[in-house]
PDB file of C-alpha atoms and ligand atoms in Angstrom:
ATOM      1  CA  UNK A   8     109.707 131.325 105.802  1.00 79.00           C
ATOM      2  CA  UNK A   9     113.327 131.210 106.972  1.00 90.00           C
ATOM      3  CA  UNK A  10     114.642 128.458 109.188  1.00 97.00           C
ATOM      4  CA  UNK A  11     117.970 128.140 110.957  1.00 97.00           C
ATOM      5  CA  UNK A  12     118.307 124.389 111.460  1.00 98.00           C
ATOM      6  CA  UNK A  13     116.405 122.951 108.514  1.00 98.00           C
ATOM      7  CA  UNK A  14     116.134 123.630 104.774  1.00 98.00           C
ATOM      8  CA  UNK A  15     112.888 123.231 102.848  1.00 98.00           C
ATOM      9  CA  UNK A  16     113.009 122.704  99.115  1.00 98.00           C
ATOM     10  CA  UNK A  17     109.792 122.550  97.138  1.00 97.00           C
ATOM     11  CA  UNK A  18     109.620 120.912  93.745  1.00 95.00           C
ATOM     12  CA  UNK A  19     105.902 120.246  93.191  1.00 96.00           C
ATOM     13  CA  UNK A  20     104.401 117.824  94.024  1.00 96.00           C
ATOM     14  CA  UNK A  21     107.242 116.957  96.434  1.00 98.00           C
ATOM     15  CA  UNK A  22     108.853 118.909  99.246  1.00 98.00           C
ATOM     16  CA  UNK A  23     112.174 117.913 100.779  1.00 98.00           C
ATOM     17  CA  UNK A  24     113.093 118.893 104.317  1.00 98.00           C
ATOM     18  CA  UNK A  25     116.812 118.641 105.092  1.00 98.00           C
ATOM     19  CA  UNK A  26     117.897 118.773 108.716  1.00 98.00           C
ATOM     20  CA  UNK A  27     120.847 121.099 108.625  1.00 98.00           C
ATOM     21  CA  UNK A  28     123.157 120.839 111.650  1.00 97.00           C
ATOM     22  CA  UNK A  29     125.909 118.688 110.109  1.00 97.00           C
ATOM     23  CA  UNK A  30     128.556 119.818 112.628  1.00 97.00           C
ATOM     24  CA  UNK A  31     126.391 118.169 115.326  1.00 97.00           C
ATOM     25  CA  UNK A  32     125.456 115.250 113.072  1.00 98.00           C
ATOM     26  CA  UNK A  33     122.005 116.846 112.700  1.00 98.00           C
ATOM     27  CA  UNK A  34     121.139 116.138 116.358  1.00 98.00           C
ATOM     28  CA  UNK A  35     117.618 117.247 117.238  1.00 97.00           C
ATOM     29  CA  UNK A  36     117.627 120.210 119.589  1.00 96.00           C
ATOM     30  CA  UNK A  37     114.480 122.063 120.638  1.00 95.00           C
ATOM     31  CA  UNK A  38     114.805 124.572 117.821  1.00 97.00           C
ATOM     32  CA  UNK A  39     115.076 121.848 115.180  1.00 98.00           C
ATOM     33  CA  UNK A  40     112.019 120.047 116.546  1.00 98.00           C
ATOM     34  CA  UNK A  41     110.074 123.310 116.541  1.00 97.00           C
ATOM     35  CA  UNK A  42     111.112 124.153 112.987  1.00 98.00           C
ATOM     36  CA  UNK A  43     110.371 120.651 111.702  1.00 98.00           C
ATOM     37  CA  UNK A  44     106.933 120.786 113.211  1.00 98.00           C
ATOM     38  CA  UNK A  45     106.243 124.242 111.740  1.00 98.00           C
ATOM     39  CA  UNK A  46     107.501 123.285 108.287  1.00 98.00           C
ATOM     40  CA  UNK A  47     105.485 120.065 108.210  1.00 98.00           C
ATOM     41  CA  UNK A  48     102.311 121.914 109.175  1.00 98.00           C
ATOM     42  CA  UNK A  49     102.859 124.473 106.443  1.00 98.00           C
ATOM     43  CA  UNK A  50     103.580 121.838 103.789  1.00 98.00           C
ATOM     44  CA  UNK A  51     100.585 119.737 104.849  1.00 98.00           C
ATOM     45  CA  UNK A  52      98.326 122.762 104.353  1.00 97.00           C
ATOM     46  CA  UNK A  53      99.585 123.200 100.783  1.00 97.00           C
ATOM     47  CA  UNK A  54      97.308 121.191  98.503  1.00 94.00           C
ATOM     48  CA  UNK A  55      99.980 121.087  95.778  1.00 96.00           C
ATOM     49  CA  UNK A  56     102.408 119.208  98.029  1.00 98.00           C
ATOM     50  CA  UNK A  57     101.597 115.521  97.763  1.00 98.00           C
ATOM     51  CA  UNK A  58     104.650 113.939  99.441  1.00 98.00           C
ATOM     52  CA  UNK A  59     107.234 115.148 101.971  1.00 98.00           C
ATOM     53  CA  UNK A  60     110.763 113.722 102.140  1.00 98.00           C
ATOM     54  CA  UNK A  61     112.900 114.161 105.258  1.00 99.00           C
ATOM     55  CA  UNK A  62     116.661 113.706 105.130  1.00 98.00           C
ATOM     56  CA  UNK A  63     119.848 114.953 106.823  1.00 98.00           C
ATOM     57  CA  UNK A  64     122.494 117.312 105.511  1.00 98.00           C
ATOM     58  CA  UNK A  65     125.792 115.754 104.488  1.00 95.00           C
ATOM     59  CA  UNK A  66     126.872 112.177 103.977  1.00 92.00           C
ATOM     60  CA  UNK A  67     127.431 111.164 107.561  1.00 97.00           C
ATOM     61  CA  UNK A  68     124.180 111.474 109.464  1.00 98.00           C
ATOM     62  CA  UNK A  69     120.437 111.518 109.033  1.00 98.00           C
ATOM     63  CA  UNK A  70     120.066 112.479 112.705  1.00 98.00           C
ATOM     64  CA  UNK A  71     122.442 111.207 115.435  1.00 98.00           C
ATOM     65  CA  UNK A  72     119.789 111.537 118.128  1.00 97.00           C
ATOM     66  CA  UNK A  73     118.241 114.073 120.409  1.00 96.00           C
ATOM     67  CA  UNK A  74     120.759 116.757 121.364  1.00 96.00           C
ATOM     68  CA  UNK A  75     122.341 115.232 124.473  1.00 95.00           C
ATOM     69  CA  UNK A  76     123.819 118.576 125.557  1.00 95.00           C
ATOM     70  CA  UNK A  77     120.312 119.997 126.023  1.00 95.00           C
ATOM     71  CA  UNK A  78     118.935 117.481 128.507  1.00 94.00           C
ATOM     72  CA  UNK A  79     121.943 116.197 130.450  1.00 94.00           C
ATOM     73  CA  UNK A  80     120.929 118.095 133.619  1.00 95.00           C
ATOM     74  CA  UNK A  81     117.144 117.654 133.380  1.00 97.00           C
ATOM     75  CA  UNK A  82     114.933 116.690 136.343  1.00 97.00           C
ATOM     76  CA  UNK A  83     112.281 113.920 136.273  1.00 98.00           C
ATOM     77  CA  UNK A  84     109.604 116.525 135.561  1.00 98.00           C
ATOM     78  CA  UNK A  85     111.585 118.096 132.730  1.00 97.00           C
ATOM     79  CA  UNK A  86     112.281 114.646 131.256  1.00 97.00           C
ATOM     80  CA  UNK A  87     108.582 113.840 131.157  1.00 98.00           C
ATOM     81  CA  UNK A  88     107.780 117.201 129.609  1.00 97.00           C
ATOM     82  CA  UNK A  89     110.515 116.821 126.974  1.00 97.00           C
ATOM     83  CA  UNK A  90     109.155 113.444 125.889  1.00 97.00           C
ATOM     84  CA  UNK A  91     105.472 114.459 125.959  1.00 98.00           C
ATOM     85  CA  UNK A  92     106.101 117.648 124.018  1.00 97.00           C
ATOM     86  CA  UNK A  93     108.182 115.822 121.409  1.00 97.00           C
ATOM     87  CA  UNK A  94     105.483 113.185 120.906  1.00 97.00           C
ATOM     88  CA  UNK A  95     102.775 115.777 120.456  1.00 97.00           C
ATOM     89  CA  UNK A  96     104.545 118.402 118.395  1.00 97.00           C
ATOM     90  CA  UNK A  97     106.552 116.192 116.053  1.00 98.00           C
ATOM     91  CA  UNK A  98     106.616 112.402 116.284  1.00 98.00           C
ATOM     92  CA  UNK A  99     102.888 111.613 116.657  1.00 98.00           C
ATOM     93  CA  UNK A 100     102.197 114.598 114.450  1.00 98.00           C
ATOM     94  CA  UNK A 101     104.195 113.118 111.545  1.00 98.00           C
ATOM     95  CA  UNK A 102     102.706 109.652 111.980  1.00 98.00           C
ATOM     96  CA  UNK A 103      99.198 111.075 111.722  1.00 98.00           C
ATOM     97  CA  UNK A 104      99.860 113.616 108.998  1.00 98.00           C
ATOM     98  CA  UNK A 105      97.550 113.218 105.990  1.00 98.00           C
ATOM     99  CA  UNK A 106     100.417 113.948 103.584  1.00 98.00           C
ATOM    100  CA  UNK A 107     102.772 110.973 103.157  1.00 98.00           C
ATOM    101  CA  UNK A 108     106.176 111.497 104.789  1.00 98.00           C
ATOM    102  CA  UNK A 109     109.163 109.348 103.750  1.00 99.00           C
ATOM    103  CA  UNK A 110     112.468 109.280 105.647  1.00 99.00           C
ATOM    104  CA  UNK A 111     115.580 109.162 103.465  1.00 99.00           C
ATOM    105  CA  UNK A 112     118.189 107.809 105.903  1.00 98.00           C
ATOM    106  CA  UNK A 113     121.554 109.036 104.626  1.00 98.00           C
ATOM    107  CA  UNK A 114     123.858 107.928 107.476  1.00 98.00           C
ATOM    108  CA  UNK A 115     123.521 107.570 111.259  1.00 98.00           C
ATOM    109  CA  UNK A 116     119.911 107.387 112.462  1.00 98.00           C
ATOM    110  CA  UNK A 117     120.335 106.954 116.196  1.00 98.00           C
ATOM    111  CA  UNK A 118     118.048 107.485 119.153  1.00 98.00           C
ATOM    112  CA  UNK A 119     115.701 110.362 118.344  1.00 98.00           C
ATOM    113  CA  UNK A 120     116.958 110.146 114.744  1.00 98.00           C
ATOM    114  CA  UNK A 121     115.727 106.597 114.306  1.00 98.00           C
ATOM    115  CA  UNK A 122     112.559 107.566 116.168  1.00 98.00           C
ATOM    116  CA  UNK A 123     112.038 110.389 113.686  1.00 98.00           C
ATOM    117  CA  UNK A 124     112.533 107.979 110.777  1.00 99.00           C
ATOM    118  CA  UNK A 125     110.126 105.500 112.380  1.00 99.00           C
ATOM    119  CA  UNK A 126     107.461 108.171 112.824  1.00 98.00           C
ATOM    120  CA  UNK A 127     107.580 108.704 109.037  1.00 99.00           C
ATOM    121  CA  UNK A 128     105.221 106.555 106.968  1.00 98.00           C
ATOM    122  CA  UNK A 129     108.124 104.522 105.589  1.00 98.00           C
ATOM    123  CA  UNK A 130     111.892 104.616 105.168  1.00 98.00           C
ATOM    124  CA  UNK A 131     114.526 104.343 102.432  1.00 99.00           C
ATOM    125  CA  UNK A 132     118.206 104.066 103.439  1.00 98.00           C
ATOM    126  CA  UNK A 133     121.546 104.586 101.747  1.00 98.00           C
ATOM    127  CA  UNK A 134     124.036 101.708 101.923  1.00 98.00           C
ATOM    128  CA  UNK A 135     126.178 103.542 104.513  1.00 98.00           C
ATOM    129  CA  UNK A 136     123.256 104.086 106.933  1.00 98.00           C
ATOM    130  CA  UNK A 137     123.551 102.860 110.511  1.00 98.00           C
ATOM    131  CA  UNK A 138     120.576 102.605 112.825  1.00 98.00           C
ATOM    132  CA  UNK A 139     120.076 102.029 116.515  1.00 98.00           C
ATOM    133  CA  UNK A 140     118.481 103.119 119.780  1.00 98.00           C
ATOM    134  CA  UNK A 141     121.504 103.664 122.058  1.00 98.00           C
ATOM    135  CA  UNK A 142     119.584 105.432 124.853  1.00 98.00           C
ATOM    136  CA  UNK A 143     120.189 102.807 127.559  1.00 98.00           C
ATOM    137  CA  UNK A 144     123.935 103.384 127.108  1.00 98.00           C
ATOM    138  CA  UNK A 145     123.216 106.907 128.402  1.00 97.00           C
ATOM    139  CA  UNK A 146     121.018 105.725 131.258  1.00 97.00           C
ATOM    140  CA  UNK A 147     117.745 106.668 129.635  1.00 98.00           C
ATOM    141  CA  UNK A 148     115.191 104.968 127.333  1.00 98.00           C
ATOM    142  CA  UNK A 149     113.880 105.981 123.909  1.00 98.00           C
ATOM    143  CA  UNK A 150     111.404 108.789 124.630  1.00 98.00           C
ATOM    144  CA  UNK A 151     110.117 109.812 121.214  1.00 98.00           C
ATOM    145  CA  UNK A 152     108.075 106.686 120.479  1.00 98.00           C
ATOM    146  CA  UNK A 153     110.941 104.217 119.961  1.00 98.00           C
ATOM    147  CA  UNK A 154     109.696 101.670 122.500  1.00 98.00           C
ATOM    148  CA  UNK A 155     106.387 101.510 120.627  1.00 98.00           C
ATOM    149  CA  UNK A 156     107.214 101.967 116.950  1.00 98.00           C
ATOM    150  CA  UNK A 157     110.291  99.720 116.813  1.00 98.00           C
ATOM    151  CA  UNK A 158     108.381  96.602 118.006  1.00 98.00           C
ATOM    152  CA  UNK A 159     105.540  97.493 115.599  1.00 98.00           C
ATOM    153  CA  UNK A 160     107.984  97.502 112.709  1.00 98.00           C
ATOM    154  CA  UNK A 161     110.371  94.633 113.523  1.00 98.00           C
ATOM    155  CA  UNK A 162     108.687  92.601 116.308  1.00 98.00           C
ATOM    156  CA  UNK A 163     109.088  92.651 120.068  1.00 98.00           C
ATOM    157  CA  UNK A 164     112.093  90.327 120.454  1.00 98.00           C
ATOM    158  CA  UNK A 165     114.214  92.053 117.838  1.00 98.00           C
ATOM    159  CA  UNK A 166     113.241  95.479 119.172  1.00 98.00           C
ATOM    160  CA  UNK A 167     114.124  94.583 122.744  1.00 98.00           C
ATOM    161  CA  UNK A 168     117.472  93.161 121.634  1.00 98.00           C
ATOM    162  CA  UNK A 169     118.330  96.382 119.766  1.00 98.00           C
ATOM    163  CA  UNK A 170     117.195  98.538 122.685  1.00 98.00           C
ATOM    164  CA  UNK A 171     118.936  96.453 125.379  1.00 98.00           C
ATOM    165  CA  UNK A 172     122.255  96.054 123.534  1.00 98.00           C
ATOM    166  CA  UNK A 173     122.242  99.677 122.255  1.00 98.00           C
ATOM    167  CA  UNK A 174     123.914  98.207 119.150  1.00 98.00           C
ATOM    168  CA  UNK A 175     123.720  99.675 115.670  1.00 98.00           C
ATOM    169  CA  UNK A 176     122.612  97.710 112.616  1.00 98.00           C
ATOM    170  CA  UNK A 177     123.565  98.429 109.022  1.00 98.00           C
ATOM    171  CA  UNK A 178     121.199  99.220 106.162  1.00 98.00           C
ATOM    172  CA  UNK A 179     121.088  95.660 104.813  1.00 98.00           C
ATOM    173  CA  UNK A 180     120.116  94.192 108.182  1.00 98.00           C
ATOM    174  CA  UNK A 181     117.539  96.990 108.570  1.00 98.00           C
ATOM    175  CA  UNK A 182     115.964  95.973 105.270  1.00 98.00           C
ATOM    176  CA  UNK A 183     116.053  92.292 106.193  1.00 98.00           C
ATOM    177  CA  UNK A 184     114.001  92.951 109.337  1.00 98.00           C
ATOM    178  CA  UNK A 185     111.586  95.430 107.757  1.00 98.00           C
ATOM    179  CA  UNK A 186     112.886  98.605 109.360  1.00 98.00           C
ATOM    180  CA  UNK A 187     113.560 100.161 105.938  1.00 98.00           C
ATOM    181  CA  UNK A 188     111.858  99.368 102.636  1.00 98.00           C
ATOM    182  CA  UNK A 189     114.765  99.929 100.242  1.00 98.00           C
ATOM    183  CA  UNK A 190     118.553 100.339 100.322  1.00 98.00           C
ATOM    184  CA  UNK A 191     120.294 102.305  97.577  1.00 98.00           C
ATOM    185  CA  UNK A 192     123.740 103.852  97.093  1.00 98.00           C
ATOM    186  CA  UNK A 193     124.034 107.297  98.687  1.00 98.00           C
ATOM    187  CA  UNK A 194     124.162 109.080  95.324  1.00 97.00           C
ATOM    188  CA  UNK A 195     120.804 107.525  94.376  1.00 98.00           C
ATOM    189  CA  UNK A 196     118.984 108.164  97.658  1.00 98.00           C
ATOM    190  CA  UNK A 197     117.282 111.437  96.759  1.00 98.00           C
ATOM    191  CA  UNK A 198     116.434 110.192  93.285  1.00 98.00           C
ATOM    192  CA  UNK A 199     114.842 107.047  94.750  1.00 98.00           C
ATOM    193  CA  UNK A 200     112.875 109.237  97.173  1.00 98.00           C
ATOM    194  CA  UNK A 201     111.681 111.530  94.389  1.00 98.00           C
ATOM    195  CA  UNK A 202     110.738 108.596  92.148  1.00 98.00           C
ATOM    196  CA  UNK A 203     108.755 106.991  94.951  1.00 98.00           C
ATOM    197  CA  UNK A 204     107.103 110.327  95.729  1.00 98.00           C
ATOM    198  CA  UNK A 205     106.223 110.728  92.083  1.00 97.00           C
ATOM    199  CA  UNK A 206     104.486 107.397  91.947  1.00 97.00           C
ATOM    200  CA  UNK A 207     102.538 108.179  95.156  1.00 98.00           C
ATOM    201  CA  UNK A 208     101.528 111.598  93.846  1.00 97.00           C
ATOM    202  CA  UNK A 209      99.674 110.067  90.872  1.00 97.00           C
ATOM    203  CA  UNK A 210      97.097 108.685  93.293  1.00 98.00           C
ATOM    204  CA  UNK A 211      94.272 110.323  95.227  1.00 98.00           C
ATOM    205  CA  UNK A 212      95.699 112.372  98.118  1.00 98.00           C
ATOM    206  CA  UNK A 213      92.404 112.135  99.971  1.00 98.00           C
ATOM    207  CA  UNK A 214      92.306 108.338  99.665  1.00 98.00           C
ATOM    208  CA  UNK A 215      95.955 108.159 100.757  1.00 98.00           C
ATOM    209  CA  UNK A 216      95.254 110.275 103.831  1.00 98.00           C
ATOM    210  CA  UNK A 217      92.309 108.004 104.740  1.00 98.00           C
ATOM    211  CA  UNK A 218      94.526 104.937 104.250  1.00 98.00           C
ATOM    212  CA  UNK A 219      97.118 106.410 106.638  1.00 98.00           C
ATOM    213  CA  UNK A 220      94.349 107.026 109.183  1.00 98.00           C
ATOM    214  CA  UNK A 221      92.958 103.486 108.891  1.00 98.00           C
ATOM    215  CA  UNK A 222      96.373 101.799 109.113  1.00 98.00           C
ATOM    216  CA  UNK A 223      97.362 103.924 112.132  1.00 98.00           C
ATOM    217  CA  UNK A 224      94.047 103.146 113.860  1.00 98.00           C
ATOM    218  CA  UNK A 225      95.005  99.455 113.918  1.00 97.00           C
ATOM    219  CA  UNK A 226      98.009 100.309 116.102  1.00 95.00           C
ATOM    220  CA  UNK A 227      96.078 102.592 118.448  1.00 94.00           C
ATOM    221  CA  UNK A 228      94.621 100.814 121.478  1.00 92.00           C
ATOM    222  CA  UNK A 229      91.884 103.427 121.780  1.00 95.00           C
ATOM    223  CA  UNK A 230      90.622 102.872 118.252  1.00 97.00           C
ATOM    224  CA  UNK A 231      89.093 100.082 116.215  1.00 97.00           C
ATOM    225  CA  UNK A 232      91.057  99.729 112.983  1.00 98.00           C
ATOM    226  CA  UNK A 233      88.319  97.822 111.132  1.00 98.00           C
ATOM    227  CA  UNK A 234      85.672 100.360 112.139  1.00 98.00           C
ATOM    228  CA  UNK A 235      87.975 103.208 111.072  1.00 98.00           C
ATOM    229  CA  UNK A 236      88.494 101.468 107.717  1.00 98.00           C
ATOM    230  CA  UNK A 237      84.746 101.023 107.158  1.00 98.00           C
ATOM    231  CA  UNK A 238      84.053 104.699 107.919  1.00 98.00           C
ATOM    232  CA  UNK A 239      86.979 105.988 105.854  1.00 98.00           C
ATOM    233  CA  UNK A 240      86.068 103.684 102.937  1.00 98.00           C
ATOM    234  CA  UNK A 241      82.531 105.101 102.987  1.00 98.00           C
ATOM    235  CA  UNK A 242      83.789 108.674 103.257  1.00 98.00           C
ATOM    236  CA  UNK A 243      85.803 108.207 100.044  1.00 98.00           C
ATOM    237  CA  UNK A 244      82.505 107.944  98.136  1.00 98.00           C
ATOM    238  CA  UNK A 245      81.738 111.545  99.058  1.00 98.00           C
ATOM    239  CA  UNK A 246      84.970 112.969  97.639  1.00 98.00           C
ATOM    240  CA  UNK A 247      85.730 114.626  94.307  1.00 98.00           C
ATOM    241  CA  UNK A 248      88.835 112.429  94.106  1.00 98.00           C
ATOM    242  CA  UNK A 249      86.617 109.320  94.007  1.00 98.00           C
ATOM    243  CA  UNK A 250      84.437 110.790  91.246  1.00 98.00           C
ATOM    244  CA  UNK A 251      87.529 111.738  89.260  1.00 98.00           C
ATOM    245  CA  UNK A 252      89.257 108.380  89.825  1.00 98.00           C
ATOM    246  CA  UNK A 253      86.279 106.279  88.761  1.00 98.00           C
ATOM    247  CA  UNK A 254      85.308 108.530  85.829  1.00 97.00           C
ATOM    248  CA  UNK A 255      88.892 108.549  84.565  1.00 98.00           C
ATOM    249  CA  UNK A 256      89.018 104.744  84.714  1.00 98.00           C
ATOM    250  CA  UNK A 257      85.708 104.349  82.891  1.00 97.00           C
ATOM    251  CA  UNK A 258      86.715 107.029  80.366  1.00 98.00           C
ATOM    252  CA  UNK A 259      90.060 105.260  79.768  1.00 98.00           C
ATOM    253  CA  UNK A 260      92.101 108.315  80.706  1.00 97.00           C
ATOM    254  CA  UNK A 261      94.575 109.221  83.460  1.00 96.00           C
ATOM    255  CA  UNK A 262      93.023 110.638  86.632  1.00 97.00           C
ATOM    256  CA  UNK A 263      93.824 114.196  87.647  1.00 96.00           C
ATOM    257  CA  UNK A 264      92.930 114.236  91.330  1.00 97.00           C
ATOM    258  CA  UNK A 265      91.804 117.560  92.786  1.00 96.00           C
ATOM    259  CA  UNK A 266      92.782 116.415  96.297  1.00 95.00           C
ATOM    260  CA  UNK A 267      89.386 117.051  97.917  1.00 95.00           C
TER     261      UNK A 267
HETATM  262  N1  COA B  27     123.705 115.175 120.680  1.00 94.68           N
HETATM  263  C1  COA B  27     124.547 116.223 120.703  1.00 94.68           C
HETATM  264  N2  COA B  27     125.666 116.284 119.971  1.00 94.68           N
HETATM  265  C2  COA B  27     125.943 115.236 119.176  1.00 94.68           C
HETATM  266  C3  COA B  27     125.117 114.103 119.100  1.00 94.68           C
HETATM  267  C4  COA B  27     123.953 114.107 119.904  1.00 94.68           C
HETATM  268  N3  COA B  27     123.080 113.095 119.882  1.00 94.68           N
HETATM  269  N4  COA B  27     125.653 113.221 118.240  1.00 94.68           N
HETATM  270  C5  COA B  27     126.794 113.783 117.778  1.00 94.68           C
HETATM  271  N5  COA B  27     126.964 114.993 118.348  1.00 94.68           N
HETATM  272  C6  COA B  27     128.078 115.933 118.125  1.00 94.68           C
HETATM  273  C7  COA B  27     129.331 115.518 118.852  1.00 94.68           C
HETATM  274  O1  COA B  27     129.292 115.934 120.208  1.00 94.68           O
HETATM  275  C8  COA B  27     130.388 116.240 118.056  1.00 94.68           C
HETATM  276  O2  COA B  27     130.371 117.603 118.418  1.00 94.68           O
HETATM  277  P1  COA B  27     131.782 118.408 118.668  1.00 94.68           P
HETATM  278  O3  COA B  27     132.499 118.284 117.342  1.00 94.68           O
HETATM  279  O4  COA B  27     131.331 119.791 118.985  1.00 94.68           O
HETATM  280  O5  COA B  27     132.460 117.697 119.763  1.00 94.68           O
HETATM  281  C9  COA B  27     129.845 116.166 116.628  1.00 94.68           C
HETATM  282  O6  COA B  27     128.444 115.919 116.757  1.00 94.68           O
HETATM  283  C10 COA B  27     130.451 115.046 115.806  1.00 94.68           C
HETATM  284  O7  COA B  27     130.265 113.828 116.508  1.00 94.68           O
HETATM  285  P2  COA B  27     131.462 112.814 116.897  1.00 94.68           P
HETATM  286  O8  COA B  27     131.025 112.038 118.075  1.00 94.68           O
HETATM  287  O9  COA B  27     132.762 113.570 117.002  1.00 94.68           O
HETATM  288  O10 COA B  27     131.496 111.915 115.575  1.00 94.68           O
HETATM  289  P3  COA B  27     132.023 110.417 115.483  1.00 94.68           P
HETATM  290  O11 COA B  27     132.138 110.125 114.026  1.00 94.68           O
HETATM  291  O12 COA B  27     133.233 110.217 116.322  1.00 94.68           O
HETATM  292  O13 COA B  27     130.856 109.506 116.107  1.00 94.68           O
HETATM  293  C11 COA B  27     128.559 108.844 116.513  1.00 94.68           C
HETATM  294  C12 COA B  27     129.593 109.431 115.518  1.00 94.68           C
HETATM  295  C13 COA B  27     127.182 108.946 115.880  1.00 94.68           C
HETATM  296  C14 COA B  27     128.884 107.367 116.785  1.00 94.68           C
HETATM  297  C15 COA B  27     128.632 109.644 117.840  1.00 94.68           C
HETATM  298  O14 COA B  27     128.510 111.025 117.532  1.00 94.68           O
HETATM  299  C16 COA B  27     127.549 109.309 118.839  1.00 94.68           C
HETATM  300  O15 COA B  27     127.607 108.271 119.474  1.00 94.68           O
HETATM  301  N6  COA B  27     126.540 110.192 118.998  1.00 94.68           N
HETATM  302  C17 COA B  27     125.517 110.067 119.982  1.00 94.68           C
HETATM  303  C18 COA B  27     124.501 109.028 119.552  1.00 94.68           C
HETATM  304  C19 COA B  27     123.440 108.824 120.630  1.00 94.68           C
HETATM  305  O16 COA B  27     123.712 108.325 121.690  1.00 94.68           O
HETATM  306  N7  COA B  27     122.217 109.227 120.305  1.00 94.68           N
HETATM  307  C20 COA B  27     121.098 109.054 121.165  1.00 94.68           C
HETATM  308  C21 COA B  27     120.830 110.293 121.930  1.00 94.68           C
HETATM  309  S1  COA B  27     119.431 110.047 123.008  1.00 94.68           S
END
């Protein structure tokens, strides 16, 4: 598969997607969103891929937002469609993907860029990273899940302050408030991502996908998180991963999960 605005590098059990529009600070245009969504689907279908990393090309930006040049003359109807399509094809899609997705924030993560990072299951930033939701400075609001995921991650008051001021925060502040899990020097970012992916990939992919589902259910008003957990917990007992995990423990050996 060839892409024009992203690069996909596979090094089993991890795949790294690099958003590759550095001249535009990796801003998300329609093509990039389409390619990201396609690549994620393909990687998720590959049983040998256990973790997906998403980062930006270069040392300046993860993603500096949705591509402003694409929507500056949109109508109300087009605005609604842009947001709805983005939610469905990429942002909600990532959040609910069974394969863990980690954002490696290597610079500016603004607007749609921070929303992309927040749709990932968790985030690691380099020390030079800067994050914010500057949409109100353009006369618009975050439209790829930012008004929902930011308060989930850092609390309502902090989220509203960031959204209303349109200010950026640095990586250390982002860690302090729980927006990112770790901060490392830029030259160690990929290595930290790969190490984390490696430790995830030792565990049952089926159990991990059920855990993602149960955690997400708790944030979905149409679902009951506890009920989802009970069902998913029970479903684990019917998987080969569970048999392998328990037999390996009892046999005092390392588990080799088949992922089914
Ligand atoms: N959409 C489209 N193009 C963008 C972009 C975006 N979100 N962010 C950056 N770019 C483009 C710039 O237009 C510029 O293109 P050009 O060289 O063809 O003029 C190029 O990327 C480099 O950006 P520039 O602004 O020159 O870099 P800078 O170092 O001076 O500033 C930022 C960096 C991130 C502060 C600045 O680019 C910025 O504010 N970007 C927009 C952030 C934003 O509002 N995002 C939310 C969108 S909803």
